[in-house]
Structure formats: C-alpha cells, structure tokens
Short mmCIF file of C-alpha atoms and ligand atoms in Angstrom, two decimals:
data_model
loop_
_atom_site.label_atom_id
_atom_site.label_comp_id
_atom_site.label_asym_id
_atom_site.label_seq_id
_atom_site.Cartn_x
_atom_site.Cartn_y
_atom_site.Cartn_z
CA UNK A 28 -32.74 2.00 -3.60
CA UNK A 29 -30.25 4.58 -2.33
CA UNK A 30 -27.11 4.71 -4.41
CA UNK A 31 -23.52 5.65 -3.65
CA UNK A 32 -20.37 6.43 -5.58
CA UNK A 33 -16.92 6.12 -4.02
CA UNK A 34 -13.51 7.16 -5.30
CA UNK A 35 -10.39 6.03 -3.47
CA UNK A 36 -7.02 7.78 -3.34
CA UNK A 37 -3.80 6.65 -1.67
CA UNK A 38 -2.36 3.42 -0.40
CA UNK A 39 -3.54 -0.18 -0.17
CA UNK A 40 -4.78 0.47 3.36
CA UNK A 41 -7.17 2.99 1.84
CA UNK A 42 -8.19 0.62 -0.94
CA UNK A 43 -9.02 -2.00 1.68
CA UNK A 44 -10.78 0.55 3.91
CA UNK A 45 -12.99 1.37 0.94
CA UNK A 46 -13.86 -2.32 0.61
CA UNK A 47 -15.02 -2.23 4.23
CA UNK A 48 -16.98 0.99 3.68
CA UNK A 49 -18.65 -0.47 0.57
CA UNK A 50 -19.58 -3.61 2.53
CA UNK A 51 -21.12 -1.48 5.29
CA UNK A 52 -23.11 0.59 2.79
CA UNK A 53 -24.39 -2.46 0.93
CA UNK A 54 -25.48 -4.00 4.21
CA UNK A 55 -27.55 -0.86 4.81
CA UNK A 56 -29.28 -1.22 1.45
CA UNK A 57 -27.17 1.12 -0.69
CA UNK A 58 -26.20 0.11 -4.21
CA UNK A 59 -22.89 1.14 -5.77
CA UNK A 60 -22.90 3.14 -9.03
CA UNK A 61 -20.00 4.02 -11.30
CA UNK A 62 -20.40 7.80 -11.67
CA UNK A 63 -21.03 10.60 -9.15
CA UNK A 64 -23.89 11.88 -11.35
CA UNK A 65 -25.98 8.76 -10.72
CA UNK A 66 -25.35 8.68 -6.96
CA UNK A 67 -27.35 9.97 -3.98
CA UNK A 68 -24.26 9.73 -1.80
CA UNK A 69 -20.83 10.70 -3.18
CA UNK A 70 -17.82 9.62 -1.11
CA UNK A 71 -14.12 10.38 -1.48
CA UNK A 72 -11.74 8.21 0.51
CA UNK A 73 -8.75 10.50 0.69
CA UNK A 74 -4.98 10.54 1.12
CA UNK A 75 -2.89 13.35 2.57
CA UNK A 76 0.59 11.85 2.35
CA UNK A 77 1.71 14.55 -0.08
CA UNK A 78 0.20 17.90 -0.90
CA UNK A 79 -0.76 16.79 -4.42
CA UNK A 80 -2.84 13.90 -3.09
CA UNK A 81 -4.65 16.25 -0.73
CA UNK A 82 -5.38 18.80 -3.46
CA UNK A 83 -7.07 16.14 -5.58
CA UNK A 84 -10.02 15.79 -3.24
CA UNK A 85 -10.67 19.53 -3.04
CA UNK A 86 -10.50 19.59 -6.83
CA UNK A 87 -13.11 16.81 -7.01
CA UNK A 88 -15.33 18.59 -4.52
CA UNK A 89 -15.22 21.83 -6.46
CA UNK A 90 -16.02 20.02 -9.73
CA UNK A 91 -19.21 18.76 -8.11
CA UNK A 92 -20.15 21.90 -6.22
CA UNK A 93 -23.36 22.51 -8.09
CA UNK A 94 -24.82 19.01 -7.79
CA UNK A 95 -28.05 19.53 -5.86
CA UNK A 96 -29.79 16.91 -3.79
CA UNK A 97 -26.67 14.85 -3.29
CA UNK A 98 -24.89 14.12 -0.05
CA UNK A 99 -21.10 14.51 -0.16
CA UNK A 100 -18.76 12.77 2.26
CA UNK A 101 -15.01 12.99 2.79
CA UNK A 102 -13.42 9.91 4.34
CA UNK A 103 -9.89 8.87 5.27
CA UNK A 104 -6.71 10.81 5.87
CA UNK A 105 -7.71 14.30 4.66
CA UNK A 106 -10.93 13.96 6.69
CA UNK A 107 -8.94 13.16 9.81
CA UNK A 108 -6.34 15.85 9.17
CA UNK A 109 -8.67 18.72 8.24
CA UNK A 110 -11.71 17.70 10.34
CA UNK A 111 -14.48 20.29 10.48
CA UNK A 112 -12.43 22.75 8.43
CA UNK A 113 -13.63 20.74 5.41
CA UNK A 114 -17.18 22.07 5.98
CA UNK A 115 -15.82 25.61 5.65
CA UNK A 116 -13.72 24.86 2.58
CA UNK A 117 -16.47 22.87 0.87
CA UNK A 118 -19.88 23.77 2.39
CA UNK A 119 -21.73 21.15 0.33
CA UNK A 120 -19.99 18.37 2.29
CA UNK A 121 -22.17 16.80 5.02
CA UNK A 122 -20.04 13.92 6.27
CA UNK A 123 -16.40 13.86 7.43
CA UNK A 124 -15.05 10.55 8.77
CA UNK A 125 -11.50 9.39 9.59
CA UNK A 126 -10.52 5.74 9.25
CA UNK A 127 -10.52 5.06 12.99
CA UNK A 128 -14.26 5.78 13.01
CA UNK A 129 -15.34 3.39 10.22
CA UNK A 130 -16.76 0.92 12.76
CA UNK A 131 -19.23 3.74 13.57
CA UNK A 132 -20.09 4.45 9.95
CA UNK A 133 -23.50 2.78 10.22
CA UNK A 134 -24.57 5.15 13.03
CA UNK A 135 -23.24 8.16 11.14
CA UNK A 136 -25.26 7.16 8.07
CA UNK A 137 -28.42 7.06 10.20
CA UNK A 138 -27.77 10.71 11.07
CA UNK A 139 -27.19 11.55 7.41
CA UNK A 140 -30.37 9.77 6.35
CA UNK A 141 -32.28 11.81 8.93
CA UNK A 142 -31.10 14.94 7.10
CA UNK A 143 -28.05 15.61 9.28
CA UNK A 144 -25.52 18.20 8.14
CA UNK A 145 -21.96 18.41 9.38
CA UNK A 146 -21.88 14.84 10.66
CA UNK A 147 -18.40 13.81 11.84
CA UNK A 148 -16.49 10.74 12.99
CA UNK A 149 -13.09 12.05 13.99
CA UNK A 150 -12.11 10.32 17.21
CA UNK A 151 -8.73 8.68 16.92
CA UNK A 152 -8.89 6.80 20.21
CA UNK A 153 -11.67 4.36 19.37
CA UNK A 154 -10.69 0.75 19.94
CA UNK A 155 -11.48 -0.66 16.58
CA UNK A 156 -12.57 -4.30 16.74
CA UNK A 157 -11.45 -4.97 13.17
CA UNK A 158 -14.37 -7.29 12.62
CA UNK A 159 -14.94 -6.97 8.93
CA UNK A 160 -18.00 -9.09 8.28
CA UNK A 161 -19.24 -6.68 5.63
CA UNK A 162 -16.09 -6.29 3.53
CA UNK A 163 -16.92 -6.18 -0.20
CA UNK A 164 -13.76 -7.31 -1.94
CA UNK A 165 -13.04 -6.11 -5.42
CA UNK A 166 -10.28 -8.45 -6.49
CA UNK A 167 -11.36 -12.06 -7.11
CA UNK A 168 -8.09 -13.75 -6.18
CA UNK A 169 -6.21 -11.41 -3.83
CA UNK A 170 -7.65 -10.53 -0.44
CA UNK A 171 -6.31 -7.81 1.85
CA UNK A 172 -6.32 -8.40 5.60
CA UNK A 173 -5.58 -5.61 8.08
CA UNK A 174 -3.39 -6.84 10.94
CA UNK A 175 -2.38 -3.56 12.57
CA UNK A 176 -3.75 -0.02 12.35
CA UNK A 177 -2.02 3.28 13.04
CA UNK A 178 1.63 4.09 13.57
CA UNK A 179 3.70 4.85 16.68
CA UNK A 180 6.77 6.08 14.82
CA UNK A 181 7.22 9.78 14.32
CA UNK A 182 9.09 10.23 11.06
CA UNK A 183 9.67 13.95 10.66
CA UNK A 184 7.92 14.20 7.25
CA UNK A 185 4.90 12.00 7.83
CA UNK A 186 1.22 12.74 8.47
CA UNK A 187 0.18 9.16 9.15
CA UNK A 188 0.50 9.28 12.96
CA UNK A 189 -1.94 12.21 12.83
CA UNK A 190 -4.35 10.64 10.36
CA UNK A 191 -4.44 7.04 11.52
CA UNK A 192 -3.60 7.37 15.20
CA UNK A 193 -1.60 5.11 17.48
CA UNK A 194 -0.85 1.45 16.78
CA UNK A 195 -3.54 -1.14 17.44
CA UNK A 196 -2.80 -4.79 16.64
CA UNK A 197 -5.60 -7.16 15.86
CA UNK A 198 -5.97 -10.50 17.70
CA UNK A 199 -4.23 -13.34 15.84
CA UNK A 200 -7.30 -15.60 16.00
CA UNK A 201 -9.31 -12.94 14.20
CA UNK A 202 -6.65 -12.58 11.48
CA UNK A 203 -6.52 -16.36 10.98
CA UNK A 204 -10.30 -16.60 10.87
CA UNK A 205 -10.38 -14.05 8.07
CA UNK A 206 -7.56 -15.85 6.22
CA UNK A 207 -9.49 -19.14 6.39
CA UNK A 208 -12.68 -17.44 5.26
CA UNK A 209 -10.84 -16.02 2.26
CA UNK A 210 -9.38 -19.43 1.41
CA UNK A 211 -12.87 -20.94 1.77
CA UNK A 212 -14.22 -18.35 -0.66
CA UNK A 213 -11.62 -19.32 -3.27
CA UNK A 214 -8.95 -16.66 -2.67
CA UNK A 215 -5.43 -17.95 -3.11
CA UNK A 216 -3.41 -14.81 -2.35
CA UNK A 217 -3.42 -12.81 0.85
CA UNK A 218 -1.81 -9.47 1.51
CA UNK A 219 -1.36 -8.54 5.15
CA UNK A 220 -1.66 -4.81 5.70
CA UNK A 221 -0.49 -2.29 8.26
CA UNK A 222 1.49 0.94 8.45
CA UNK A 223 4.19 -1.01 10.21
CA UNK A 224 3.45 -4.73 10.13
CA UNK A 225 6.74 -5.54 11.86
CA UNK A 226 5.64 -4.04 15.13
CA UNK A 227 2.61 -6.38 15.22
CA UNK A 228 1.96 -7.68 18.74
CA UNK A 229 -0.88 -10.11 19.16
CA UNK A 230 -3.48 -8.45 21.39
CA UNK A 231 -4.60 -11.88 22.70
CA UNK A 232 -2.76 -14.05 25.27
CA UNK A 233 -1.07 -16.04 22.48
CA UNK A 234 1.17 -12.97 22.17
CA UNK A 235 2.50 -13.74 18.68
CA UNK A 236 4.91 -11.41 16.95
CA UNK A 237 4.74 -10.65 13.23
CA UNK A 238 7.01 -13.51 12.11
CA UNK A 239 4.81 -16.05 13.92
CA UNK A 240 1.61 -14.60 12.50
CA UNK A 241 3.11 -14.62 9.01
CA UNK A 242 4.07 -18.27 9.34
CA UNK A 243 0.59 -19.27 10.51
CA UNK A 244 -1.13 -17.34 7.72
CA UNK A 245 1.23 -19.07 5.29
CA UNK A 246 -0.03 -22.43 6.54
CA UNK A 247 -3.71 -21.78 5.89
CA UNK A 248 -5.03 -24.47 3.55
CA UNK A 249 -5.71 -23.20 0.06
CA UNK A 250 -3.54 -20.08 0.33
CA UNK A 251 -0.70 -20.13 -2.22
CA UNK A 252 0.75 -16.64 -1.89
CA UNK A 253 1.17 -14.34 1.09
CA UNK A 254 2.59 -10.82 0.85
CA UNK A 255 2.80 -8.11 3.46
CA UNK A 256 3.22 -4.37 3.49
CA UNK A 257 4.60 -2.12 4.79
CA UNK A 258 7.71 -2.70 6.88
CA UNK A 259 9.87 -0.44 9.01
CA UNK A 260 13.59 -1.31 8.95
CA UNK A 261 14.07 -0.76 12.65
CA UNK A 262 11.44 -3.36 13.58
CA UNK A 263 12.31 -5.77 10.77
CA UNK A 264 13.72 -8.87 12.49
CA UNK A 265 15.84 -11.59 10.95
CA UNK A 266 13.27 -14.20 11.89
CA UNK A 267 11.02 -12.86 9.14
CA UNK A 268 13.61 -14.11 6.63
CA UNK A 269 13.85 -17.44 8.45
CA UNK A 270 10.07 -17.84 8.19
CA UNK A 271 10.12 -16.99 4.48
CA UNK A 272 12.95 -19.51 4.00
CA UNK A 273 10.90 -22.35 5.41
CA UNK A 274 7.40 -21.42 4.22
CA UNK A 275 6.89 -21.83 0.49
CA UNK A 276 3.65 -19.85 0.34
CA UNK A 277 5.36 -16.66 1.54
CA UNK A 278 6.27 -14.69 -1.56
CA UNK A 279 9.82 -13.91 -2.68
CA UNK A 280 9.23 -10.24 -2.11
CA UNK A 281 9.94 -7.68 0.58
CA UNK A 282 9.18 -3.99 0.53
CA UNK A 283 11.51 -2.20 2.94
CA UNK A 284 11.27 1.61 2.73
CA UNK A 285 14.67 3.25 3.21
CA UNK A 286 13.77 6.92 2.40
CA UNK A 287 17.42 8.03 2.10
CA UNK A 288 20.89 6.56 1.70
CA UNK A 289 22.48 9.20 3.92
CA UNK A 290 22.73 8.46 7.63
CA UNK A 291 22.67 12.19 8.31
CA UNK A 292 19.39 12.64 6.47
CA UNK A 293 17.96 9.50 8.09
CA UNK A 294 18.67 11.06 11.50
CA UNK A 295 16.97 14.31 10.46
CA UNK A 296 14.02 12.22 9.26
CA UNK A 297 13.95 10.49 12.67
CA UNK A 298 13.98 7.09 11.02
CA UNK A 299 15.81 5.41 13.93
CA UNK A 300 18.35 3.51 11.84
CA UNK A 301 21.60 4.21 10.00
CA UNK A 302 22.51 3.24 6.47
CA UNK A 303 24.64 0.38 7.85
CA UNK A 304 21.79 -0.94 9.98
CA UNK A 305 19.53 -0.85 6.94
CA UNK A 306 22.15 -2.64 4.83
CA UNK A 307 22.40 -5.41 7.42
CA UNK A 308 18.74 -6.23 6.76
CA UNK A 309 19.36 -6.21 3.03
CA UNK A 310 22.24 -8.65 3.59
CA UNK A 311 19.91 -11.02 5.49
CA UNK A 312 17.58 -10.97 2.51
CA UNK A 313 20.38 -11.59 0.04
CA UNK A 314 21.68 -14.48 2.14
CA UNK A 315 18.28 -16.18 2.01
CA UNK A 316 18.02 -19.37 -0.01
CA UNK A 317 14.94 -17.84 -1.63
CA UNK A 318 15.47 -15.32 -4.42
CA UNK A 319 13.84 -12.38 -2.65
CA UNK A 320 12.92 -9.34 -4.73
CA UNK A 321 13.48 -6.12 -2.79
CA UNK A 322 11.63 -2.85 -3.24
CA UNK A 323 11.71 0.45 -1.38
CA UNK A 324 10.38 3.99 -0.97
CA UNK A 325 12.67 7.01 -1.35
CA UNK A 326 12.14 10.70 -0.64
CA UNK A 327 14.41 13.19 -2.42
CA UNK A 328 14.92 16.78 -1.34
CA UNK A 329 14.23 16.40 2.37
CA UNK A 330 15.21 19.69 4.12
CA UNK A 331 18.99 19.86 4.48
CA UNK A 332 19.69 17.13 1.90
CA UNK A 333 22.94 18.17 0.21
CA UNK A 334 24.23 17.01 -3.15
CA UNK A 335 26.58 14.66 -1.25
CA UNK A 336 23.62 13.21 0.72
CA UNK A 337 21.75 12.66 -2.51
CA UNK A 338 24.81 10.94 -4.01
CA UNK A 339 24.64 8.52 -1.09
CA UNK A 340 21.07 7.64 -2.01
CA UNK A 341 22.26 6.96 -5.56
CA UNK A 342 25.07 4.76 -4.29
CA UNK A 343 22.57 2.87 -2.13
CA UNK A 344 20.58 2.05 -5.27
CA UNK A 345 23.74 0.57 -6.80
CA UNK A 346 24.60 -1.34 -3.66
CA UNK A 347 21.18 -2.88 -3.05
CA UNK A 348 20.08 -3.23 -6.67
CA UNK A 349 16.40 -2.90 -5.93
CA UNK A 350 13.88 -4.69 -8.10
CA UNK A 351 11.61 -1.66 -7.92
CA UNK A 352 11.35 1.65 -6.10
CA UNK A 353 8.68 4.23 -5.35
CA UNK A 354 10.25 7.66 -5.29
CA UNK A 355 8.85 11.02 -4.26
CA UNK A 356 9.80 14.66 -3.92
CA UNK A 357 9.61 15.76 -0.30
CA UNK A 358 6.31 17.51 0.38
CA UNK A 359 5.85 19.64 3.51
CA UNK A 360 2.86 18.37 5.53
CA UNK A 361 0.82 20.03 8.26
CA UNK A 362 1.74 19.31 11.90
CA UNK A 363 4.93 17.42 11.01
CA UNK A 364 8.26 18.13 12.75
CA UNK A 365 10.08 18.65 9.43
CA UNK A 366 8.18 21.92 8.94
CA UNK A 367 10.47 23.49 11.53
CA UNK A 368 13.63 22.49 9.65
CA UNK A 369 15.62 25.00 7.67
CA UNK A 370 17.28 24.64 4.29
CA UNK A 371 14.21 23.64 2.32
CA UNK A 372 15.24 22.47 -1.15
CA UNK A 373 13.82 24.38 -4.15
CA UNK A 374 11.10 22.53 -6.10
CA UNK A 375 13.18 22.58 -9.26
CA UNK A 376 16.13 20.93 -7.58
CA UNK A 377 13.88 18.27 -6.04
CA UNK A 378 12.55 17.57 -9.52
CA UNK A 379 16.06 17.23 -10.91
CA UNK A 380 17.10 14.81 -8.17
CA UNK A 381 13.98 12.74 -8.72
CA UNK A 382 14.74 12.41 -12.42
CA UNK A 383 18.37 11.45 -11.83
CA UNK A 384 17.27 8.86 -9.26
CA UNK A 385 14.62 7.33 -11.50
CA UNK A 386 17.01 7.20 -14.44
CA UNK A 387 19.60 5.35 -12.36
CA UNK A 388 17.00 2.90 -11.09
CA UNK A 389 15.58 2.27 -14.54
CA UNK A 390 18.91 0.88 -15.71
CA UNK A 391 19.17 -1.34 -12.63
CA UNK A 392 15.68 -2.72 -13.19
CA UNK A 393 16.31 -3.40 -16.84
CA UNK A 394 19.44 -5.30 -15.89
CA UNK A 395 17.71 -7.32 -13.18
CA UNK A 396 14.70 -8.14 -15.33
CA UNK A 397 16.93 -9.12 -18.26
CA UNK A 398 18.70 -11.66 -16.06
CA UNK A 399 15.41 -13.56 -15.90
CA UNK A 400 15.10 -14.08 -19.67
CA UNK A 401 15.12 -17.81 -20.35
CA UNK A 402 13.90 -18.80 -16.88
CA UNK A 403 10.54 -20.35 -16.00
CA UNK A 404 8.33 -18.42 -13.62
CA UNK A 405 5.05 -19.30 -12.00
CA UNK A 406 2.52 -16.59 -12.88
CA UNK A 407 -0.80 -15.92 -11.25
CA UNK A 408 -3.09 -14.83 -14.07
CA UNK A 409 -4.59 -11.48 -13.08
CA UNK A 410 -6.30 -10.45 -16.29
CA UNK A 411 -6.37 -10.16 -20.07
CA UNK A 412 -5.02 -7.26 -22.11
CA UNK A 413 -7.24 -7.27 -25.17
CA UNK A 414 -5.32 -4.47 -26.92
CA UNK A 415 -2.13 -6.52 -26.84
CA UNK A 416 -3.67 -9.98 -26.95
CA UNK A 417 -1.75 -11.00 -23.84
CA UNK A 418 -2.50 -12.41 -20.44
CA UNK A 419 -1.37 -10.30 -17.49
CA UNK A 420 0.39 -12.37 -14.89
CA UNK A 421 2.33 -11.71 -11.71
CA UNK A 422 5.25 -13.67 -10.31
CA UNK A 423 5.95 -14.47 -6.69
CA UNK A 424 8.54 -11.68 -6.82
CA UNK A 425 5.70 -9.30 -7.70
CA UNK A 426 6.94 -8.73 -11.24
CA UNK A 427 4.39 -8.20 -13.97
CA UNK A 428 4.75 -11.00 -16.52
CA UNK A 429 2.67 -10.58 -19.68
CA UNK A 430 2.40 -13.70 -21.77
CA UNK A 431 0.81 -15.47 -24.68
CA UNK A 432 -0.46 -19.04 -24.75
CA UNK A 433 -0.23 -21.57 -27.54
CA UNK A 434 -3.89 -22.45 -27.48
CA UNK A 435 -6.23 -19.53 -26.97
CA UNK A 436 -7.98 -20.18 -23.70
CA UNK A 437 -11.19 -18.55 -22.50
CA UNK A 438 -11.00 -15.80 -19.93
CA UNK A 439 -12.80 -17.78 -17.25
CA UNK A 440 -10.48 -20.74 -17.67
CA UNK A 441 -7.31 -18.72 -17.19
CA UNK A 442 -8.02 -15.93 -14.72
CA UNK A 443 -6.83 -16.65 -11.17
CA UNK A 444 -4.90 -19.76 -12.30
CA UNK A 445 -1.21 -20.35 -11.63
CA UNK A 446 0.65 -21.25 -14.79
CA UNK A 447 4.30 -21.83 -15.76
CA UNK A 448 5.61 -19.17 -18.12
CA UNK A 449 8.97 -19.00 -19.90
CA UNK A 450 10.37 -15.47 -19.88
CA UNK A 451 11.35 -14.37 -23.38
CA UNK A 452 11.80 -10.59 -23.06
CA UNK A 453 12.44 -8.00 -20.37
CA UNK A 454 11.76 -4.30 -19.98
CA UNK A 455 12.47 -2.03 -17.00
CA UNK A 456 8.97 -2.48 -15.60
CA UNK A 457 7.77 -5.86 -16.77
CA UNK A 458 8.60 -9.20 -18.33
CA UNK A 459 7.08 -10.91 -21.35
CA UNK A 460 6.84 -14.62 -21.93
CA UNK A 461 5.13 -17.69 -23.33
CA UNK A 462 3.01 -20.18 -21.51
CA UNK A 463 3.74 -23.57 -23.00
CA UNK A 464 0.83 -25.53 -21.62
CA UNK A 465 -2.24 -25.77 -23.81
CA UNK A 466 -5.09 -24.56 -21.65
N1 5AD B 506 6.72 13.86 1.24
C1 5AD B 506 7.10 12.98 0.28
N2 5AD B 506 6.94 11.65 0.40
C2 5AD B 506 6.41 11.18 1.55
N3 5AD B 506 6.16 9.92 1.96
C3 5AD B 506 5.60 9.99 3.19
N4 5AD B 506 5.50 11.27 3.59
C4 5AD B 506 6.01 12.04 2.58
C5 5AD B 506 6.18 13.42 2.40
N5 5AD B 506 5.83 14.32 3.34
C6 5AD B 506 6.51 8.73 1.19
C7 5AD B 506 7.45 7.83 1.97
C8 5AD B 506 6.57 6.69 2.36
C9 5AD B 506 5.61 6.62 1.21
C10 5AD B 506 4.36 5.88 1.48
O1 5AD B 506 5.34 7.98 0.93
O2 5AD B 506 8.46 7.39 1.08
O3 5AD B 506 7.27 5.48 2.58
FE1 SF4 B 507 -2.26 8.29 2.18
FE2 SF4 B 507 -0.78 7.54 4.27
FE3 SF4 B 507 -3.35 7.82 4.57
FE4 SF4 B 507 -2.42 5.78 3.11
S1 SF4 B 507 -2.13 6.14 5.33
S2 SF4 B 507 -4.10 7.10 2.59
S3 SF4 B 507 -0.65 6.77 2.15
S4 SF4 B 507 -1.90 9.42 4.09
#
C-alpha cells in the first residue's frame, strides 16, 4: 500500500481541509503514517498568515531534503501564494496545490503516480462543489463543516484574499445534509467554518442568510452544541444574537476579531468599522439573556500605530472584558496593501506592546474565570490527562474545565459525554472542578 504523512499548520479551516485531503487519499488506497520517514508521499498543509508560519514549511522541507524516493507536496496557503516558485526554492517538491483546487486532488495524484514532476493545482476560480464525501474526521465528537470559502474583504495586512480567493457560499441543503450525517454518526458538536461566516448567502433559491442557517443547524436532531468561526464585525447582524437567544444548542460563545481599538488604525487596516460600531455589537452580546463569552483577535504594531493608538487597544480590553484573545505582532505579507504604508514599527517595540497587551488580558481573564468558582457548568468530556489524573472538559463558553470524578470511570464511558461539573478553582486560561455524579 502507498503511504502518506501530512502535517498541518494554521487555522481550523486548514485542519478541516486536511481532513478532506486525508479522506481523498484514503479513498485512493493510501494509508496514513505518523512520521515522514515511513511515508512515500509527504504533505505539508501550510499557512502564510504571518511570516513565521510561512518559514516553518521551508524549514521542514530543508530538513527532509535528502530523503530519496519520496514525493513531497506543499498544500494550502503558502502553495497558493508562492505557486511554482516553490519548485525553485525546494527542488525536491513535486506537488503544489492551493485549497481551491482540492476537489481536483484525485486527478493531480494520478499525474504524480505516473511519475509527474512539478504538478500544480493553483487556479483560484474553480467553483468548488464542497461535496465532502471522503472527509476523514479526526475528532470523535466535534465535526467541522465548511459553509463559505474565500474572503471578499481586503484588510490591508491580510494574505487570505490571495490564498483562498473570492467568497463562495455553499448551498444550505448541502450544509444541513452534512450536519445530519454527522449527527447520525454520533457527533454532538458542530463547528461551522468560513473566513467570514457572516457574509454567508445561500447559493440555492432558499436564499438563507447566516442567522437562518445557524438556526437550522441548531435544530438538527442529536446536535447539542454549535459554534461558528470566524466573524467580521461589519457583517455581524443583531439577528445572530436573537437566534442564539432562542436556540439552546447554539453555544454561549462568539469570536469577533477587532484587530485594534483605535478607529484611526482600523481605517488604515481597511476594516470598514469604527471602534463605536464594534462596541455596538459587543453591547448586543452583553444584552443577550445568554451569558455569551466573547473572544477576539488583535494585531499590535500595525504601521502607523502610535503609543496613543495602542493605549486605545488596551482600553478596549478593559471595556469589553474579553474571555480570551489571540494576539499577534504585525507581520508584513506579500502583495498586501499595508506594505506600501510608512512608519513601520520596530520589531522590539511590537514585542513590548504584545507583552503589555497579554499581561493586561491575563488579569482580565483571571478575574472573569474566578467569577465562575462555585457555579455548575455542563462540560463536554474531550479527553483524559493521565499526568494530572483529570478529565479535560469544555464548557459551552469554550472554557477548558479540568475535573475529577468521585468514582473513577473508564475512558470509554466518559469521553464525549456531557456532565455537570462544579467549578472549584480558576486560572487565567482554564477552570478546575469536580464532577459529582458517580459514573
Ligand atoms: N500580521 C499579524 N497578524 C495577522 N493576522 C492576519 N494577518 C496578519 C498579519 N499580516 C491575524 C489577525 C487575524 C488572525 C487570524 O491573524 O488578527 O484575525
Ligand atoms: Fe493561515 Fe489564513 Fe490560510 Fe488559515 S486561511 S491557513 S490562517 S493563511
């Protein structure tokens, strides 16, 4: 049997793309192995969102330069961004495929199997059908479903419009079919994926918007938790909150990337909203009868960001009181409009701002998590930490809740169950608790 190894970098879209790629390979008779040494075909599904992520794949390729008789492939965002230049940088690579061409992966593999060199799938205009019959899912309880591909925004710092192409929404019937299939296969949690799920427009005559799709997915029998990522503030409508309010299966969690607390910087980033417009959306969430946990993405050191602009980002943290944040130093990316901006911030200063930001947020998180001590939370059991002798659970708000049980249950009995847990301790990044039921 032919064997393959795949390593995935980047976001959940990439993780899910890899599941589709693995399914396609297995359908063609390939078997997955856990190390590149054992594999006939070595694949890297890559990310180019920041320079560091991009460098990782070239590092991997150079580590494996001398492996003879193997076929190397670069998939995903670096593949799309660098295209055939990858063959020059790493001549032992034979296959370069961007995500928009995964539906054609089978045909490309035929060329590879026939001894093809420099095989590419780089068209961005293919009309992906999103039929994912061959998806090989890794997680036994949480299933990802792609609802929209690509991105039509043009944020000044971002490579995604170049690596994933224009927006294509999937037909609602196809999304619901996959949700029902997942429920039928025993999955209880669904995560809807897209670069900008809020601009979802049903491609079929039903013409649903995102809020409607979300509500319908939330009604699928057997599904207990629905999450979605990622959202763009400008397209985030109030009706999404209304739907969450009336649909219990939709999780108490929204990720709404802000990027900066300064309206001036937001304009330079071409984000298409002001701080006040962003805050209005946060107010909708806080007015919800559900206790919605809010998370965000922040970039520090965007060109032209002054100390006063940065202070505004800090004050936004205090105002919103996020439950978690993902924060990054600005990284200049090829083709992006921000390259032309002046006043680039020195690396050292970006590093300082990042540390100050993370320190401020850490205190907020500790405070918010501590407020939950003494409460009961429903945890989905995701695994067992043998070093600590604790179960690893996750709450609807997407908080990690590690807990012990009174009676020691077997792994099979607990994993993927929903159990009530009393929170006894809190840290900045997780909660700890006790599950009272004897299982
Ligand atoms: N530099 C730093 N961070 C970036 N992000 C996107 N592009 C860049 C960049 N050029 C961050 C944004 C986005 C998250 C996925 O990555 O915060 O929301
Ligand atoms: Fe990385 Fe963005 Fe591509 Fe995801 S879409 S893999 S974050 S570059």
